Coordinates of C-alpha atoms and ligand atoms in Angstrom, one line a residue:
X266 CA 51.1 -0.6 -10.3
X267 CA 51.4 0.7 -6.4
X268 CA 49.4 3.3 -6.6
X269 CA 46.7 1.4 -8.9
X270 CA 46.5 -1.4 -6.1
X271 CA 46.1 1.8 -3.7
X272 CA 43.2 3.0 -5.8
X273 CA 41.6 -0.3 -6.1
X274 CA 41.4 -0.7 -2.9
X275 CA 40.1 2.3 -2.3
X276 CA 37.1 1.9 -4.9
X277 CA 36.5 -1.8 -3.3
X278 CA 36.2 -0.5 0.2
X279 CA 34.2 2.3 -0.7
X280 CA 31.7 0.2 -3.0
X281 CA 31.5 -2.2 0.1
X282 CA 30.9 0.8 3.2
X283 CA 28.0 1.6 0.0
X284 CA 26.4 -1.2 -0.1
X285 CA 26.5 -1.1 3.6
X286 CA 25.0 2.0 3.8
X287 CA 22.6 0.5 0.9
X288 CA 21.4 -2.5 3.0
X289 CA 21.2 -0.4 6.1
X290 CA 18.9 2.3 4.8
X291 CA 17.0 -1.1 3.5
X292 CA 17.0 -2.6 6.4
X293 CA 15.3 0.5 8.3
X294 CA 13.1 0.6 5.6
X295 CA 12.1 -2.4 6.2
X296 CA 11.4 -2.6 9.9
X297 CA 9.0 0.9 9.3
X298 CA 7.2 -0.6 6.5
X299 CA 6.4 -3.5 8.7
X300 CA 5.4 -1.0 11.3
X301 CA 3.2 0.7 9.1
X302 CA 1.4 -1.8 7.4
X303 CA 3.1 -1.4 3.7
X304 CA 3.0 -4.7 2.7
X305 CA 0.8 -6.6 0.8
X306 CA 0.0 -10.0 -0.8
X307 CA -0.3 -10.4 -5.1
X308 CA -2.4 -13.5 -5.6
X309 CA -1.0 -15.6 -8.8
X310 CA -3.7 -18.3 -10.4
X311 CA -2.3 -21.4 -11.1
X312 CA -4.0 -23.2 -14.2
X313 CA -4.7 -27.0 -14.5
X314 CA -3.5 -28.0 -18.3
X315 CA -6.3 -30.4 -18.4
X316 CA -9.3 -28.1 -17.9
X317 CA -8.5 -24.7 -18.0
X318 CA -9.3 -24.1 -14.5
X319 CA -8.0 -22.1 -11.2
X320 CA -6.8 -24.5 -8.9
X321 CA -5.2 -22.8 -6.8
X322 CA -2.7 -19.5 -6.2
X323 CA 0.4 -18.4 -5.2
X324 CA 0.7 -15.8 -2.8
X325 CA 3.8 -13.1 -3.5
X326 CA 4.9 -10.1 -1.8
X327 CA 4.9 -6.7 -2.5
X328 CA 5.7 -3.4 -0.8
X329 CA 4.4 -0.8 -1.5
X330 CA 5.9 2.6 0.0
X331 CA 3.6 5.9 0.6
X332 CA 5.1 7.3 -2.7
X333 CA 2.8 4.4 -4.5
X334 CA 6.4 2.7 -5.6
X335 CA 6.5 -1.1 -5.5
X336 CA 9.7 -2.7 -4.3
X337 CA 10.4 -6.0 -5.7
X338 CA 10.8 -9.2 -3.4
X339 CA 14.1 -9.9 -5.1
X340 CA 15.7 -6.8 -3.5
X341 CA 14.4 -7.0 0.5
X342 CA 13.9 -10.6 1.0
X343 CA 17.5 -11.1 1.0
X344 CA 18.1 -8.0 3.4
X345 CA 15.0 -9.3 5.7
X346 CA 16.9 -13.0 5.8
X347 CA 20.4 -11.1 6.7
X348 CA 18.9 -8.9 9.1
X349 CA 16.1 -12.0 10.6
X350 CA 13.0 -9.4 9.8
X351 CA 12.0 -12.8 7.6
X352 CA 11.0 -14.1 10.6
X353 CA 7.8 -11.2 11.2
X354 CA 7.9 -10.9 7.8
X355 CA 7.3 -14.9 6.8
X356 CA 4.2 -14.8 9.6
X357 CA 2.5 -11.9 8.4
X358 CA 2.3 -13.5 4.9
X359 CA 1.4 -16.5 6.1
X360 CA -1.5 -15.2 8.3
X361 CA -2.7 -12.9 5.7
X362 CA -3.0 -15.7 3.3
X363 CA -4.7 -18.1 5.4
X364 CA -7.1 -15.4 6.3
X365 CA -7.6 -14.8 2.6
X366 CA -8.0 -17.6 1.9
X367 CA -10.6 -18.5 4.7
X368 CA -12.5 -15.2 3.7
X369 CA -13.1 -16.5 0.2
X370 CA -14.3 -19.7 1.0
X371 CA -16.4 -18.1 3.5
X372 CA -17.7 -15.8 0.9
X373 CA -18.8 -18.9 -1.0
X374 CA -16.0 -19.9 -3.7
X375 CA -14.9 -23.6 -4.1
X376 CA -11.8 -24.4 -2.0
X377 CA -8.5 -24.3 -3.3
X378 CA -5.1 -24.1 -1.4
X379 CA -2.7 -20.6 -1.9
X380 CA 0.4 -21.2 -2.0
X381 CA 3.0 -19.6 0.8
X382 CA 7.0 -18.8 0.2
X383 CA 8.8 -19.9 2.9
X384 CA 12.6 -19.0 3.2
X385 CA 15.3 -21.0 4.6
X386 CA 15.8 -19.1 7.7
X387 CA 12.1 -19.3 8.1
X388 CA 11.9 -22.9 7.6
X389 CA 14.8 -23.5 9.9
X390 CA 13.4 -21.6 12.8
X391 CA 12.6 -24.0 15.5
X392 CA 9.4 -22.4 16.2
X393 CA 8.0 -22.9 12.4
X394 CA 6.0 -25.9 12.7
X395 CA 4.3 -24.4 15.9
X396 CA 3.5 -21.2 14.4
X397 CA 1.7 -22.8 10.8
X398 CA -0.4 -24.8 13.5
X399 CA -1.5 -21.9 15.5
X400 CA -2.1 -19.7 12.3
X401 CA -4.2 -22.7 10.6
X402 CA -6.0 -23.0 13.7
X403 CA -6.5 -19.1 14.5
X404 CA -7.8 -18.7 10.9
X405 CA -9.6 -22.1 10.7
X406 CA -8.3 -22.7 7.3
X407 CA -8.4 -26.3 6.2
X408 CA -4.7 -27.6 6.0
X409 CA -5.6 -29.3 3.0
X410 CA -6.1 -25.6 1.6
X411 CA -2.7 -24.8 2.4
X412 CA 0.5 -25.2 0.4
X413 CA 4.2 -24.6 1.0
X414 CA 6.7 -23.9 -1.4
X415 CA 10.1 -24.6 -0.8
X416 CA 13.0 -23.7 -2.6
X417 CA 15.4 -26.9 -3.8
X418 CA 18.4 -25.2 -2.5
X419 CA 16.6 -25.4 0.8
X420 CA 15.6 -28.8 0.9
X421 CA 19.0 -29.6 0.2
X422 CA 20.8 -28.6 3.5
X423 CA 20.5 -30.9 6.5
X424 CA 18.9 -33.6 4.6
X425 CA 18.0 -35.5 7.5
X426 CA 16.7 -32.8 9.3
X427 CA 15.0 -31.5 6.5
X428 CA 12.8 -34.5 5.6
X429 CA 12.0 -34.8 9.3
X430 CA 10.5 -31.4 9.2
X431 CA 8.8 -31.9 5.8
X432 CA 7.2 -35.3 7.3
X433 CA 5.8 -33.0 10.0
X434 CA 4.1 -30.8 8.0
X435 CA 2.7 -33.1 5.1
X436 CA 1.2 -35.0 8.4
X437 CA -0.5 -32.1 9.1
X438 CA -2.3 -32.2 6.0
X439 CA -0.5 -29.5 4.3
X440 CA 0.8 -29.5 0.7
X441 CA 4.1 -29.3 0.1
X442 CA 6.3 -28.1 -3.3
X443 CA 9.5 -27.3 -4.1
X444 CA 10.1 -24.5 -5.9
X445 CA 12.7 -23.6 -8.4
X446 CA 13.4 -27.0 -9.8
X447 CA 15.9 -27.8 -11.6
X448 CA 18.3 -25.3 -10.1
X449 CA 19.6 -27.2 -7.2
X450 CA 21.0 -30.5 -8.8
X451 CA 19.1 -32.7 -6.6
X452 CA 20.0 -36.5 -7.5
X453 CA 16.7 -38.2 -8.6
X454 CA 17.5 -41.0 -5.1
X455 CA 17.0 -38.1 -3.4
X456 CA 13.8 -36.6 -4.9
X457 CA 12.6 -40.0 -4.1
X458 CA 13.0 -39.6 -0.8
X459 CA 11.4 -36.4 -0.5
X460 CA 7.8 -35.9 0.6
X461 CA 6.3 -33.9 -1.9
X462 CA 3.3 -32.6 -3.9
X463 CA 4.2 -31.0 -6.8
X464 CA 7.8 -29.9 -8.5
X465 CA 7.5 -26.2 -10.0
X466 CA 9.9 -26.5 -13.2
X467 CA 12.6 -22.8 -12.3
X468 CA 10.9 -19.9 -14.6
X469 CA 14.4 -20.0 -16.5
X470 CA 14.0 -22.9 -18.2
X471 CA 10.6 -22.6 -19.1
X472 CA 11.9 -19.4 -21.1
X473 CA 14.7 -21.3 -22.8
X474 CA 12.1 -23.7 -24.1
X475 CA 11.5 -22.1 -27.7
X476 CA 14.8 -21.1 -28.0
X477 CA 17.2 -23.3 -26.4
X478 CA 17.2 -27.1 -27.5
X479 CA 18.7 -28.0 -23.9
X480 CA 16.2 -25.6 -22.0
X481 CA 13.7 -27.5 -23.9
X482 CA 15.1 -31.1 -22.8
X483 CA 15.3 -30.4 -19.6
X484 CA 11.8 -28.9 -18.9
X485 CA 10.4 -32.5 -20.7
X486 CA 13.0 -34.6 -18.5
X487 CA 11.7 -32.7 -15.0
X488 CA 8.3 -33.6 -16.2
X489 CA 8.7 -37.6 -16.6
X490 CA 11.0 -37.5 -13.8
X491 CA 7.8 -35.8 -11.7
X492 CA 5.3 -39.0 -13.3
X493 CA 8.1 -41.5 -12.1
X494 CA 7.9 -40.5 -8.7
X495 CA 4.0 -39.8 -9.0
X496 CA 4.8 -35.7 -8.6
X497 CA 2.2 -33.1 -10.0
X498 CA 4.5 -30.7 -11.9
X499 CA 3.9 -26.7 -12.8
X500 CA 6.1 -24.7 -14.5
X501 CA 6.4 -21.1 -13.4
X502 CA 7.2 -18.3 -15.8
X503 CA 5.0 -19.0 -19.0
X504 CA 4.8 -16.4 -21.0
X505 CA 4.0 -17.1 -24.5
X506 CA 1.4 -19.1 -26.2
X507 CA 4.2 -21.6 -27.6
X508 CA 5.8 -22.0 -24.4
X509 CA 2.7 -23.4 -22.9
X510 CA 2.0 -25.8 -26.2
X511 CA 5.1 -27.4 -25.5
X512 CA 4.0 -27.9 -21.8
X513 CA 0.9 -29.1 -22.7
X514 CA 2.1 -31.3 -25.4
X515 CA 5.1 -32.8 -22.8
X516 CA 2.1 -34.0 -20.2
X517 CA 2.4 -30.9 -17.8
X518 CA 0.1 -30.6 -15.1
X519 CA -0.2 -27.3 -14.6
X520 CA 0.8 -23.8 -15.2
X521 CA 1.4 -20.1 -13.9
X522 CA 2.9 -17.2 -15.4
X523 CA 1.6 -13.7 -17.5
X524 CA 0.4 -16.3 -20.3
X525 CA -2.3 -16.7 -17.8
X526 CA -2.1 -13.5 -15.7
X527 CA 0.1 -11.4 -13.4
X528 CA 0.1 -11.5 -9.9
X529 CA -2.9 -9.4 -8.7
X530 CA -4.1 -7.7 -5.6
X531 CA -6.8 -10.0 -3.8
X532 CA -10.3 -7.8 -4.8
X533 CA -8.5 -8.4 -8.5
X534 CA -7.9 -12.3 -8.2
X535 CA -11.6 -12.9 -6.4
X536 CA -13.0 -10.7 -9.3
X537 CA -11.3 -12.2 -12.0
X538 CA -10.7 -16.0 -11.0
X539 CA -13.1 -16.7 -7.8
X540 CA -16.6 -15.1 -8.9
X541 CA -16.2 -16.4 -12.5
X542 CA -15.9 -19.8 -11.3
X543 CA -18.9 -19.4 -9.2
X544 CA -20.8 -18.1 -12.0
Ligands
C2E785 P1 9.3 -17.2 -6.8 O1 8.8 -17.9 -5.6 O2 10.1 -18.1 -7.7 O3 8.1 -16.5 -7.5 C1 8.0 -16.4 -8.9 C2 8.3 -15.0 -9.4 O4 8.1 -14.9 -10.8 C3 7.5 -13.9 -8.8 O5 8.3 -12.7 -8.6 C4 6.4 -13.7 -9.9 O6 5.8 -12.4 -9.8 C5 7.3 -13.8 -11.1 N1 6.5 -14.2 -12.3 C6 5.3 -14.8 -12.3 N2 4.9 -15.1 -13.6 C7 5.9 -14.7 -14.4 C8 6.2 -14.7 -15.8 O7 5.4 -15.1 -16.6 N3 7.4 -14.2 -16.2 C9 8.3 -13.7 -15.3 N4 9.5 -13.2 -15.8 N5 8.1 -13.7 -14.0 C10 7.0 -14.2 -13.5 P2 8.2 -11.8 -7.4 O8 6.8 -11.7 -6.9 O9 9.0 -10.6 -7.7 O10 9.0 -12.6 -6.3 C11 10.4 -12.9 -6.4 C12 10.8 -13.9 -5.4 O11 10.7 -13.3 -4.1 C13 10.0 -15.2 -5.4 O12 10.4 -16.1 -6.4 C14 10.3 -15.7 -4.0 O13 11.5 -16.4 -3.9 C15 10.4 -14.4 -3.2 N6 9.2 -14.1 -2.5 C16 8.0 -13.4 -2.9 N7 7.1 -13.4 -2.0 C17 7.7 -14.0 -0.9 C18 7.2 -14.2 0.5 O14 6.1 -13.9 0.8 N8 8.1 -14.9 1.3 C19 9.3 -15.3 0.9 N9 10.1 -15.9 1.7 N10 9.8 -15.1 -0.3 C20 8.9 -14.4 -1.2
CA786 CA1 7.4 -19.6 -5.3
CA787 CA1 10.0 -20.2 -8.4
CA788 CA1 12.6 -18.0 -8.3

């Protein structure tokens, strides 16, 4: 039994000094990529139930390295919010997509807001609220054309603090929503208090619907509980033409997910979402 412990112990340091290698070789990844310019913005249409249309898109994060590999969000965003690279990170995307977004309504297409992720080490960096300003003004995008999504888990720390700072930006005439719903537990006294646009049902229940009773239940109790408190709602994650029947059918606003289409690269979205419109 000694010498097992011994060997465990062994195995656990070693798996940790790997992943510390791991997150290193990440991390210096990271900072070169951001040197180098390999990053770039996927545009995500989201879909109003009611009319078919575009109304607006999410903006999502991809990096693409020389060898033409794409590394997914999931695996460097943590790293970048560990290692504070979020913090460059968070205002590139946020000044690429205002600019995006200003080029195409310069270009001619109707206005609609894009949709920017912001983490929580972003959101709690005391220099946030200054820097959306200066961007929005920089770019001369139209707050109303802006939207922020913020996780529930976020909005969930220093509640105080965090409706103070989610005051400040709605007053600036920015949309607000709050991503992964339905995740965090938030009590509905609470979602009463916050000041928000539109809940975005969590992709995972949206894929229980047609399989799991409860995933079902829940999606349909989100979407009163959004029409109580006067909310748009959007689920995330729809893949399947009965998945978004149900939504439909259950008084959902809105929708994003492959049903509709994958994220795209901008000259995609503008030629598939922006011109069509126009047309
Ligand atoms: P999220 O904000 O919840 O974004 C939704 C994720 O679901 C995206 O993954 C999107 O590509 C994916 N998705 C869209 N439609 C479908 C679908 O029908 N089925 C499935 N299975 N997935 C779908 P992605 O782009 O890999 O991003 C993962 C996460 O990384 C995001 O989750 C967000 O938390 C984070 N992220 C992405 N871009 C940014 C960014 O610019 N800043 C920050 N802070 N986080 C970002
Ligand atoms: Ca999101
Ligand atoms: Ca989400
Ligand atoms: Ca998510």
């Amino acid at each position: 039994a000694k010498a097992e412990g011994r060997n465990n112990y062994q195995f656990f340091t070693r798996n940790i000094s790997e992943r510390a290698i791991k997150r290193f070789a990440m991390e210096g990844n990271l900072r070169r990529a951001i040197a180098r310019d390999e990053s770039a913005l996927y545009y995500q249409p989201k879909i109003e139930i009611a009319t078919g249309r575009v109304i607006g898109a999410e903006a999502l994060l991809r990096w693409q390295l020389q060898s033409s590999e794409i590394i997914s969000p999931a695996q460097f965003i943590p790293v970048a919010e560990e290692s504070g690279l979020i913090i460059p990170i968070g205002e590139w995307v946020l000044r690429q997509a205002c600019r995006q977004n200003r080029a195409w309504q310069e270009a001619g297409y109707p206005a609609m807001p894009v949709a920017v992720n912001v983490s929580a080490v972003q959101f709690r960096d005391k220099h946030f609220l200054e820097l959306v300003s200066r961007v929005l003004q920089e770019t001369g995008l139209d707050p109303s054309n802006l939207e922020l999504e913020l996780t529930e888990s976020v909005t969930m720390q220093e509640v105080d603090t965090t409706i103070g700072l989610m005051r400040s930006i709605k007053d600036m005439g920015i949309s607000l929503s709050i991503d992964d719903f339905g995740t965090g537990y938030s009590s509905f006294s609470y979602l009463r208090r916050l000041p928000i646009d539109t809940l975005k049902i969590d992709k995972s229940f949206v894929q229980d619907i047609a399989t799991d009773p409860d995933g079902a239940a829940i999606v349909s109790a989100i979407i009163s509980m959004a029409k109580i408190l006067k909310q748009k709602v959007i689920a995330e994650g729809v893949e399947t033409p009965a998945q978004y029947e149900f939504l439909r059918q259950q008084g959902c606003d809105q929708i994003q997910g492959y049903y509709f289409s994958e994220p795209l690269p901008a000259e995609e979205f503008e030629a598939r979402f922006l011109r069509e419109q126009v047309a």
